[in-house]
Amino acid sequence: MQDPIRAGLAAGWKHIDASTLGKGQTVEADVVIVGSGAGGGVTADILSDAGLRVILVEEGPLRSSTDFRMRESDAYPELYQDSAARKTTDKAINILQGRCVGGSTTVNWTSSFRTPPEVFAFWQRHFGLRQLSVESMSSWFAVMEHKLWVRPWETPPNQNNKVLAAGAEKLGIPIGAIKRNVKGCWNLGYCGMGCPTNAKQSMLLTTIPAALNRGATLYTRLRAERLRFSGGRISALDCQALRPDGIHPSGKRVQLRARHFVVAAGAIGSPALLLRSGVPDPHRLLGTRTFLHPVVISSALMPERVDAYAGAPQTLYSDFFLQQAAIDGPLGFKLETPPLHPVLYATTLQGFGAAHVALMREFTRVNVILALLRDGFHPDSQGGQVRLGGDGLPLLDYPLGEVIWEAARRALLAMAEIQFAAGARAVTPVHETAPLYSSWAQAKKGIAELPLKPLLCRIVSAHVMGGCGMADTPQRGVVDHRGRHFWLGNLSVHDGSLFPTSLGANPQLSIYGLVARNAALLAAELSGRPPPLIP
């Protein structure tokens, strides 16, 4: 199978693995982009197509389909933040987040949703974002869907998804089909370890190769340390080269100078870089309102094999429980089914010793449903806060208050009822003290009485949003609707940290659409030409 990344490198792409630098260097470009995920990749594509000289900075490594061997032991240390074990400060929430070229788009599960209409309406009412609506964003979503092959998935769902469908149908709960950004997918089910067949249309295979083909420069294993600024403008980005381990600094330093700087390091990395740089923040908003879609999980033992590691991981969903109350009422939740692989399941599952072994022995018969809680709309759901540790690296505090736990209990009940309706032999919430319930009646009583507290009830997340939120004024946000910083004229933020709330949907397509719009506006300004068409 052809490896387009290796072919591009052989053809002369400008890729600099900073761990190989023998000495420091200073480099100039038109635009420096920090981060190569959904925001950074789209920005690099559009700006390079406008004829601008672009430098991309990525802290993780460049890997490709040749390296993606469908093994968790390879993928998690190489492709994820903290080897897929990034956590909130109190260790109560585990966060899956990419750290490689392509960012989380290289390792996500391909689920693609447009920003829901009610979210745009909320942003207009509460953050003055009148420029953003279903109508104004429709063409941007459409063009990115076309470019990245976001299409209906017409292959029958795997057995894990069928459990959700069967239970929901018996209970009269509507479900929908998830669009996926794949082309020629082999239906393997290992999206989270990097696509070994180059089917997933991530930034690794689409926008970044396009930018490199136009002469953009990609630095990897280079940590963006601090922005230098004066007189209301950024002048340079100071970076540390990392050793080949990708963790420790090598001692070599790189300074990047440019006309404009785009921060797209994700909703933990972007606010952290701005905090380290000491950028103006008179209203103390930077790093606040960070949202996670806190996820609770229900595990079921089915009478037949499920083999939840096989087949496209997320193909069905239900928004039924998002629609039961006003968006700023009790937290609603979205239901989906995640893939299961041995390490991911074993490290998420509760318990230890013989009890844990007993559950793992049933691995092939396990169905799991997850509930994404829609945070950031209820007045008591203000999200978390990114701050800096003593070493300058980011920490995320995310308090789990009663408004979260109330929704978590409803979600655990809903998922258990669906699983029993689908024929489950037993169901257990992923919770340290929860037993295996053998009937819906038993589960209903048991879940109602479960103590829901941090570190007892397992909470995970793969969607980090906010921290550099958009608004109409600097009193309410860090950046404006274009992602432009309110206080530094040549600084933009282009990633999920822009969102002033969570979305209630997987965020990759929302980032693609919004960043495509904002990058096109930026390209017009910097090039002096009309906004470009999406290349």
Coordinates of C-alpha atoms in Angstrom, one line a residue:
M1 CA 0.0 0.0 0.0
Q2 CA 1.3 3.4 -0.9
D3 CA 2.3 5.7 2.0
P4 CA 1.6 9.2 0.8
I5 CA 3.5 10.8 3.7
R6 CA 6.7 8.9 2.9
A7 CA 6.2 9.6 -0.8
G8 CA 5.9 13.3 0.0
L9 CA 9.0 13.3 2.2
A10 CA 10.9 11.6 -0.6
A11 CA 9.7 14.2 -3.0
G12 CA 11.3 17.0 -0.9
W13 CA 8.7 18.2 1.6
K14 CA 10.2 20.7 4.1
H15 CA 9.9 18.7 7.2
I16 CA 12.2 19.4 10.1
D17 CA 12.3 17.0 13.0
A18 CA 13.5 19.4 15.7
S19 CA 15.0 16.6 17.7
T20 CA 17.7 16.3 15.0
L21 CA 18.7 19.9 15.0
G22 CA 22.4 20.4 15.8
K23 CA 22.0 24.0 16.7
G24 CA 19.4 26.6 17.3
Q25 CA 17.9 28.7 14.4
T26 CA 15.8 31.7 13.6
V27 CA 13.4 31.5 10.7
E28 CA 10.9 33.9 9.1
A29 CA 7.6 33.3 7.3
D30 CA 4.4 35.1 6.5
V31 CA 2.4 33.1 9.0
V32 CA 3.4 30.8 11.9
I33 CA 0.7 28.2 12.9
V34 CA 1.0 26.4 16.2
G35 CA -0.6 23.0 16.0
S36 CA -1.4 20.7 13.1
G37 CA -4.9 19.4 14.0
A38 CA -8.3 20.3 12.7
G39 CA -7.6 24.0 13.1
G40 CA -4.0 24.2 12.1
G41 CA -4.3 21.9 9.1
V42 CA -7.2 23.8 7.5
T43 CA -5.5 27.1 8.2
A44 CA -2.2 25.9 6.6
D45 CA -4.0 24.7 3.5
I46 CA -5.9 27.9 2.9
L47 CA -3.1 30.3 3.6
S48 CA -0.6 28.4 1.6
D49 CA -3.0 28.3 -1.3
A50 CA -3.2 32.1 -1.1
G51 CA 0.5 32.3 -1.7
L52 CA 1.6 32.9 1.8
R53 CA 4.7 31.4 3.3
V54 CA 3.6 29.1 6.1
I55 CA 5.3 27.4 9.0
L56 CA 3.5 24.7 11.0
V57 CA 4.7 23.8 14.5
E58 CA 3.8 20.5 16.0
E59 CA 5.0 19.1 19.3
G60 CA 4.3 15.5 18.4
P61 CA 5.9 13.3 15.8
L62 CA 5.1 12.8 12.1
R63 CA 3.8 9.3 11.6
S64 CA 2.0 7.6 8.7
S65 CA 0.1 4.5 7.6
T66 CA 3.3 2.5 7.6
D67 CA 3.6 3.2 11.3
F68 CA -0.1 2.4 12.1
R69 CA -0.1 -1.2 13.0
M70 CA -3.4 -1.5 14.9
R71 CA -1.6 -2.0 18.2
E72 CA -2.5 0.0 21.2
S73 CA 1.0 -0.4 22.6
D74 CA 2.3 1.6 19.7
A75 CA -0.4 4.1 19.2
Y76 CA -1.0 5.5 22.6
P77 CA 2.6 6.5 23.5
E78 CA 3.2 7.8 19.9
L79 CA 0.0 9.6 19.0
Y80 CA -1.7 10.8 22.2
Q81 CA -1.1 13.4 24.8
D82 CA 0.4 11.7 27.9
S83 CA 0.1 8.3 26.2
A84 CA -3.7 8.5 26.2
A85 CA -3.7 9.1 30.0
R86 CA -4.0 12.9 30.2
K87 CA -6.2 13.8 33.2
T88 CA -7.7 16.7 34.9
T89 CA -5.8 18.0 37.9
D90 CA -7.8 15.9 40.4
K91 CA -7.4 12.8 38.1
A92 CA -11.2 12.4 38.0
I93 CA -11.5 12.7 34.2
N94 CA -9.4 10.9 31.6
I95 CA -8.9 12.9 28.4
L96 CA -8.1 11.4 25.0
Q97 CA -6.4 14.0 22.8
G98 CA -4.0 13.6 19.9
R99 CA -0.4 14.7 19.9
C100 CA 1.1 14.0 16.5
V101 CA 0.9 15.6 13.0
G102 CA -2.9 15.8 12.3
G103 CA -3.6 16.1 16.0
S104 CA -6.8 14.5 17.2
T105 CA -8.0 14.1 13.6
T106 CA -5.4 11.4 13.1
V107 CA -6.8 9.3 16.0
N108 CA -10.5 10.2 16.2
W109 CA -13.4 8.0 15.3
T110 CA -14.5 10.0 12.3
S111 CA -17.9 11.1 13.6
S112 CA -18.9 14.3 11.8
F113 CA -21.8 16.6 12.9
R114 CA -22.5 20.2 12.0
T115 CA -22.9 22.6 14.8
P116 CA -26.5 22.2 16.1
P117 CA -28.8 25.1 15.3
E118 CA -29.7 25.6 19.0
V119 CA -26.0 26.1 19.8
F120 CA -25.7 28.9 17.3
A121 CA -28.9 30.5 18.7
F122 CA -27.5 30.3 22.2
W123 CA -24.2 31.9 21.1
Q124 CA -26.1 34.8 19.5
R125 CA -28.1 35.4 22.6
H126 CA -25.4 35.1 25.2
F127 CA -22.2 36.0 23.4
G128 CA -23.4 38.4 20.7
L129 CA -22.1 36.2 17.9
R130 CA -24.7 37.3 15.3
Q131 CA -22.4 36.6 12.4
L132 CA -22.6 32.8 13.1
S133 CA -25.7 31.0 12.3
V134 CA -27.0 27.9 10.5
E135 CA -27.5 29.9 7.3
S136 CA -24.2 31.8 7.4
M137 CA -22.1 28.7 8.1
S138 CA -23.9 26.3 5.8
S139 CA -21.7 26.8 2.8
W140 CA -18.5 26.5 4.9
F141 CA -19.7 23.2 6.3
A142 CA -20.7 22.0 2.9
V143 CA -17.4 22.8 1.3
M144 CA -15.4 21.1 4.1
E145 CA -17.7 18.1 4.0
H146 CA -17.1 17.8 0.3
K147 CA -13.3 18.3 0.6
L148 CA -12.9 15.8 3.5
W149 CA -15.3 13.2 2.2
V150 CA -17.9 13.6 5.0
R151 CA -20.5 11.2 3.8
P152 CA -23.3 8.9 5.0
W153 CA -21.9 5.5 6.1
E154 CA -23.8 2.9 4.1
T155 CA -22.1 -0.2 5.4
P156 CA -24.3 -2.0 8.0
P157 CA -23.4 -1.0 11.6
N158 CA -21.3 -3.4 13.7
Q159 CA -22.8 -5.4 16.5
N160 CA -21.9 -2.8 19.1
N161 CA -23.9 -0.2 17.3
K162 CA -26.7 -2.6 16.6
V163 CA -27.3 -3.0 20.4
L164 CA -27.9 0.7 20.7
A165 CA -30.3 0.5 17.7
A166 CA -32.2 -2.6 19.0
G167 CA -32.7 -1.3 22.5
A168 CA -33.7 2.2 21.3
E169 CA -36.2 0.8 18.8
K170 CA -37.9 -1.3 21.5
L171 CA -38.2 1.8 23.7
G172 CA -39.4 4.1 21.0
I173 CA -36.2 6.2 21.2
P174 CA -35.2 7.7 17.8
I175 CA -31.7 7.1 16.5
G176 CA -29.8 8.6 13.6
A177 CA -26.8 7.6 11.3
I178 CA -23.5 9.3 11.8
K179 CA -21.7 10.7 8.8
R180 CA -18.0 9.8 8.6
N181 CA -15.0 11.4 6.9
V182 CA -13.6 8.3 5.1
K183 CA -12.8 7.3 1.6
G184 CA -12.6 3.6 0.7
C185 CA -12.8 2.6 4.4
W186 CA -12.0 -1.1 5.0
N187 CA -14.4 -1.2 8.1
L188 CA -11.6 -2.4 10.4
G189 CA -12.5 -0.5 13.5
Y190 CA -9.0 0.8 14.5
C191 CA -9.5 4.5 13.8
G192 CA -8.1 5.4 17.2
M193 CA -4.7 4.0 16.4
G194 CA -4.2 5.9 13.2
C195 CA -5.8 4.6 10.0
P196 CA -3.6 1.9 8.5
T197 CA -5.3 2.1 5.1
N198 CA -5.3 5.8 4.5
A199 CA -9.1 5.9 4.4
K200 CA -9.7 8.4 7.1
Q201 CA -9.5 11.9 5.6
S202 CA -7.7 13.5 8.5
M203 CA -5.5 16.5 8.4
L204 CA -2.5 14.1 8.1
L205 CA -3.7 13.0 4.7
T206 CA -5.5 16.1 3.3
T207 CA -4.7 19.6 4.2
I208 CA -1.2 19.2 5.5
P209 CA 0.1 17.4 2.5
A210 CA -1.6 20.0 0.3
A211 CA 0.2 22.8 2.2
L212 CA 3.6 20.9 2.1
N213 CA 3.2 20.5 -1.6
R214 CA 3.0 24.3 -1.9
G215 CA 6.2 24.8 0.0
A216 CA 5.0 25.1 3.6
T217 CA 7.4 24.1 6.3
L218 CA 6.5 21.6 9.0
Y219 CA 8.4 21.4 12.3
T220 CA 7.8 18.4 14.5
R221 CA 8.9 17.7 18.1
L222 CA 9.1 21.4 18.6
R223 CA 7.3 22.9 21.6
A224 CA 5.9 26.4 21.3
E225 CA 7.0 28.0 24.5
R226 CA 6.2 31.8 24.4
L227 CA 5.0 34.5 22.1
R228 CA 7.0 37.8 22.2
F229 CA 4.9 40.9 21.7
S230 CA 5.1 44.7 22.1
G231 CA 3.0 47.6 20.9
G232 CA -0.1 45.4 20.4
R233 CA 1.6 43.0 18.0
I234 CA 3.4 39.6 18.2
S235 CA 6.9 39.7 16.9
A236 CA 8.2 36.2 17.4
L237 CA 7.5 32.7 18.8
D238 CA 10.1 31.1 20.9
C239 CA 10.3 27.3 20.7
Q240 CA 12.1 24.5 22.4
A241 CA 13.3 21.5 20.4
L242 CA 12.5 18.2 22.1
R243 CA 14.7 15.1 22.2
P244 CA 13.7 12.0 20.2
D245 CA 11.6 10.9 23.2
G246 CA 9.3 13.8 22.4
I247 CA 9.2 14.8 26.1
H248 CA 12.4 16.4 27.3
P249 CA 13.9 19.6 25.8
S250 CA 17.1 19.0 23.8
G251 CA 18.5 22.4 24.7
K252 CA 18.3 23.7 21.1
R253 CA 16.0 26.7 20.6
V254 CA 14.2 27.9 17.5
Q255 CA 12.7 31.4 17.1
L256 CA 10.0 31.9 14.4
R257 CA 9.2 35.4 13.1
A258 CA 6.2 36.2 11.0
R259 CA 3.6 38.9 10.0
H260 CA 0.8 36.9 11.7
F261 CA 0.6 34.1 14.2
V262 CA -2.2 31.5 14.5
V263 CA -2.6 29.5 17.6
A264 CA -4.3 26.1 17.0
A265 CA -2.8 23.9 19.7
G266 CA -6.2 22.6 21.0
A267 CA -8.3 23.8 23.9
I268 CA -5.7 23.0 26.5
G269 CA -2.6 23.9 24.6
S270 CA -3.8 27.1 23.1
P271 CA -4.9 28.9 26.3
A272 CA -1.7 27.5 28.0
L273 CA 0.6 29.1 25.3
L274 CA -1.2 32.4 25.7
L275 CA -1.0 32.2 29.5
R276 CA 2.8 31.5 29.3
S277 CA 3.2 34.4 27.0
G278 CA 1.4 36.8 29.3
V279 CA -0.8 38.2 26.6
P280 CA -3.2 40.9 27.7
D281 CA -6.2 39.5 29.5
P282 CA -7.7 42.4 31.6
H283 CA -11.0 40.5 32.1
R284 CA -9.4 37.3 33.3
L285 CA -11.1 35.2 30.7
L286 CA -8.2 33.3 29.3
G287 CA -8.4 29.6 30.1
T288 CA -11.9 29.8 31.6
R289 CA -15.0 28.1 30.3
T290 CA -13.2 25.0 29.2
F291 CA -15.7 22.3 28.3
L292 CA -15.3 18.5 28.0
H293 CA -18.6 16.9 27.1
P294 CA -18.1 14.8 30.3
V295 CA -18.8 11.2 29.3
V296 CA -20.3 8.4 31.5
I297 CA -20.3 4.8 30.3
S298 CA -22.6 1.8 30.6
S299 CA -21.2 -1.7 29.9
A300 CA -23.4 -4.7 29.1
L301 CA -22.8 -8.4 28.7
M302 CA -24.7 -9.6 25.7
P303 CA -25.7 -13.3 25.1
E304 CA -23.9 -13.3 21.7
R305 CA -20.5 -12.1 20.6
V306 CA -20.3 -8.3 20.1
D307 CA -16.6 -8.0 19.1
A308 CA -16.8 -4.2 19.6
Y309 CA -13.2 -3.8 18.4
A310 CA -14.3 -4.7 14.8
G311 CA -16.1 -2.5 12.3
A312 CA -16.6 1.3 12.1
P313 CA -16.7 2.4 15.7
Q314 CA -19.4 5.1 15.8
T315 CA -22.1 4.9 13.2
L316 CA -25.4 5.4 15.1
Y317 CA -26.4 8.0 17.7
S318 CA -29.4 9.3 19.6
D319 CA -30.1 13.0 20.4
F320 CA -33.4 12.1 22.1
F321 CA -32.1 13.0 25.5
L322 CA -30.7 16.3 24.3
Q323 CA -34.2 17.4 23.4
Q324 CA -36.1 16.7 26.6
A325 CA -35.5 20.2 28.1
A326 CA -34.4 23.7 27.1
I327 CA -30.7 24.0 26.2
D328 CA -30.0 25.9 29.4
G329 CA -32.1 23.5 31.5
P330 CA -30.9 20.2 33.1
L331 CA -28.0 18.9 31.0
G332 CA -29.0 16.8 28.1
F333 CA -26.8 14.0 26.6
K334 CA -26.0 12.4 23.3
L335 CA -25.7 8.6 23.1
E336 CA -23.1 6.9 20.9
T337 CA -21.1 3.6 21.0
P338 CA -17.3 3.7 21.3
P339 CA -14.9 1.0 20.0
L340 CA -13.5 -1.4 22.5
H341 CA -9.9 -2.5 22.5
P342 CA -8.2 -4.4 25.3
V343 CA -6.1 -1.7 26.8
L344 CA -8.7 1.0 26.4
Y345 CA -11.4 -1.2 28.0
A346 CA -9.2 -2.6 30.8
T347 CA -8.0 0.9 31.9
T348 CA -11.5 2.4 31.8
L349 CA -13.3 -0.5 33.4
Q350 CA -13.8 -0.4 37.2
G351 CA -12.4 -2.7 39.8
F352 CA -9.2 -4.7 40.1
G353 CA -8.0 -8.2 40.8
A354 CA -10.3 -11.2 40.2
A355 CA -13.4 -9.1 39.6
H356 CA -11.6 -7.2 36.9
V357 CA -10.3 -10.4 35.4
A358 CA -13.8 -11.8 35.3
L359 CA -15.2 -8.8 33.4
M360 CA -12.2 -8.9 31.0
R361 CA -12.9 -12.6 30.2
E362 CA -16.2 -11.5 28.8
F363 CA -14.5 -8.9 26.5
T364 CA -15.9 -10.3 23.2
R365 CA -19.5 -10.2 24.5
V366 CA -19.3 -6.6 25.8
N367 CA -21.4 -3.8 24.5
V368 CA -20.7 -0.3 25.6
I369 CA -22.8 2.8 25.2
L370 CA -21.6 6.3 26.2
A371 CA -23.4 9.5 27.0
L372 CA -21.8 12.9 26.2
L373 CA -23.1 15.4 28.7
R374 CA -23.7 18.8 27.0
D375 CA -21.9 21.2 29.4
G376 CA -21.7 25.0 29.2
F377 CA -25.4 26.1 28.9
H378 CA -26.9 25.6 32.3
P379 CA -26.0 28.5 34.6
D380 CA -24.3 26.1 37.0
S381 CA -22.3 24.4 34.2
Q382 CA -19.4 26.8 33.8
G383 CA -16.8 24.2 32.7
G384 CA -13.2 24.1 33.9
Q385 CA -10.2 26.3 33.8
V386 CA -6.7 25.8 32.2
R387 CA -3.9 27.1 34.3
L388 CA -0.1 26.6 34.4
G389 CA 1.8 24.3 36.6
G390 CA 5.2 25.2 38.1
D391 CA 6.9 23.9 35.0
G392 CA 4.8 26.0 32.7
L393 CA 2.9 23.1 31.3
P394 CA -0.9 23.2 31.4
L395 CA -3.2 21.9 34.1
L396 CA -7.0 21.6 33.8
D397 CA -9.3 22.0 36.7
Y398 CA -12.8 20.7 36.0
P399 CA -15.2 20.7 39.0
L400 CA -17.9 18.1 38.8
G401 CA -20.8 19.7 40.4
E402 CA -24.3 18.5 41.2
V403 CA -25.6 19.6 37.8
I404 CA -23.2 17.2 36.1
W405 CA -24.0 14.3 38.5
E406 CA -27.8 14.7 38.1
A407 CA -27.4 14.4 34.4
A408 CA -24.9 11.5 34.8
R409 CA -27.5 9.5 36.8
R410 CA -30.2 10.0 34.2
A411 CA -27.7 9.0 31.5
L412 CA -26.7 5.8 33.3
L413 CA -30.3 4.9 33.8
A414 CA -31.2 5.5 30.1
M415 CA -28.3 3.5 28.8
A416 CA -29.0 0.6 31.1
E417 CA -32.6 0.5 30.1
I418 CA -31.6 0.5 26.4
Q419 CA -29.1 -2.3 26.9
F420 CA -31.6 -4.5 28.8
A421 CA -34.2 -3.8 26.1
A422 CA -31.7 -5.0 23.5
G423 CA -31.3 -8.3 25.4
A424 CA -28.4 -7.8 27.8
R425 CA -27.7 -10.6 30.3
A426 CA -26.2 -8.0 32.7
V427 CA -25.4 -4.3 32.8
T428 CA -22.9 -2.3 35.0
P429 CA -22.3 1.4 35.0
V430 CA -18.5 2.1 34.8
H431 CA -18.4 3.0 38.5
E432 CA -16.1 1.6 41.2
T433 CA -18.9 0.2 43.4
A434 CA -21.5 -0.7 40.9
P435 CA -22.2 -4.5 40.6
L436 CA -23.5 -6.3 37.6
Y437 CA -27.2 -5.8 37.5
S438 CA -29.1 -8.8 36.0
S439 CA -32.4 -7.0 35.3
W440 CA -33.7 -3.5 34.4
A441 CA -35.6 -3.4 37.7
Q442 CA -32.5 -4.2 39.6
A443 CA -30.4 -1.7 37.7
K444 CA -33.1 1.0 38.0
K445 CA -33.0 0.7 41.8
G446 CA -29.3 0.3 42.1
I447 CA -28.3 3.2 39.8
A448 CA -30.8 5.5 41.6
E449 CA -28.9 4.8 44.9
L450 CA -25.3 4.9 43.5
P451 CA -23.0 7.5 45.1
L452 CA -21.9 9.7 42.2
K453 CA -18.6 11.3 43.1
P454 CA -15.2 12.0 41.4
L455 CA -13.0 8.9 41.2
L456 CA -16.0 6.7 42.0
C457 CA -17.9 7.2 38.8
R458 CA -15.5 7.0 35.8
I459 CA -15.7 10.1 33.6
V460 CA -13.8 10.4 30.3
S461 CA -13.6 12.9 27.5
A462 CA -12.3 13.2 24.0
H463 CA -13.8 16.6 23.2
V464 CA -11.9 19.6 24.7
M465 CA -13.5 23.0 23.9
G466 CA -13.3 26.6 25.0
G467 CA -10.7 28.5 27.0
C468 CA -10.2 31.2 24.3
G469 CA -13.9 31.8 23.7
M470 CA -15.4 34.0 21.0
A471 CA -17.7 36.9 21.8
D472 CA -18.7 40.3 20.5
T473 CA -16.7 42.3 23.1
P474 CA -13.5 41.8 25.1
Q475 CA -15.6 41.9 28.3
R476 CA -17.2 38.6 27.3
G477 CA -14.5 36.8 25.2
V478 CA -10.9 36.4 24.3
V479 CA -11.3 36.6 20.6
D480 CA -14.0 37.9 18.1
H481 CA -16.1 35.9 15.7
R482 CA -13.2 35.6 13.3
G483 CA -10.9 34.2 16.0
R484 CA -8.9 37.5 16.1
H485 CA -7.5 38.4 19.5
F486 CA -9.0 41.5 21.0
W487 CA -5.7 43.0 22.2
L488 CA -3.0 41.8 19.8
G489 CA -3.6 42.7 16.1
N490 CA -1.7 39.9 14.4
L491 CA -2.8 37.0 16.6
S492 CA -5.6 34.5 15.8
V493 CA -7.0 31.5 17.5
H494 CA -8.2 28.7 15.1
D495 CA -9.3 25.6 17.0
G496 CA -11.9 24.2 19.4
S497 CA -10.8 26.6 22.1
L498 CA -12.9 29.3 20.2
F499 CA -16.2 27.7 21.3
P500 CA -17.9 29.6 24.1
T501 CA -19.8 26.5 25.2
S502 CA -19.6 22.8 24.3
L503 CA -21.6 21.7 21.2
G504 CA -23.5 18.6 22.2
A505 CA -22.0 17.0 19.2
N506 CA -18.5 15.7 18.2
P507 CA -16.6 18.8 17.3
Q508 CA -14.3 18.1 14.4
L509 CA -16.7 19.3 11.6
S510 CA -17.6 22.4 13.6
I511 CA -13.8 23.3 13.8
Y512 CA -13.3 22.6 10.1
G513 CA -16.2 24.9 9.0
L514 CA -15.5 27.8 11.4
V515 CA -11.7 27.7 10.8
A516 CA -12.2 27.5 7.0
R517 CA -14.3 30.7 7.2
N518 CA -11.8 32.5 9.4
A519 CA -8.7 31.4 7.5
A520 CA -10.3 32.6 4.3
L521 CA -10.9 36.0 5.8
L522 CA -7.3 36.1 7.1
A523 CA -5.9 35.0 3.8
A524 CA -7.7 37.9 2.1
E525 CA -6.4 40.4 4.6
L526 CA -2.8 39.2 4.4
S527 CA -2.7 38.7 0.6
G528 CA -4.7 41.8 -0.3
R529 CA -6.9 39.7 -2.5
P530 CA -10.6 38.6 -2.2
P531 CA -11.3 35.7 0.1
P532 CA -10.1 32.5 -1.6
L533 CA -12.2 29.6 -2.6
I534 CA -11.5 26.5 -0.5
P535 CA -8.7 24.7 -2.4

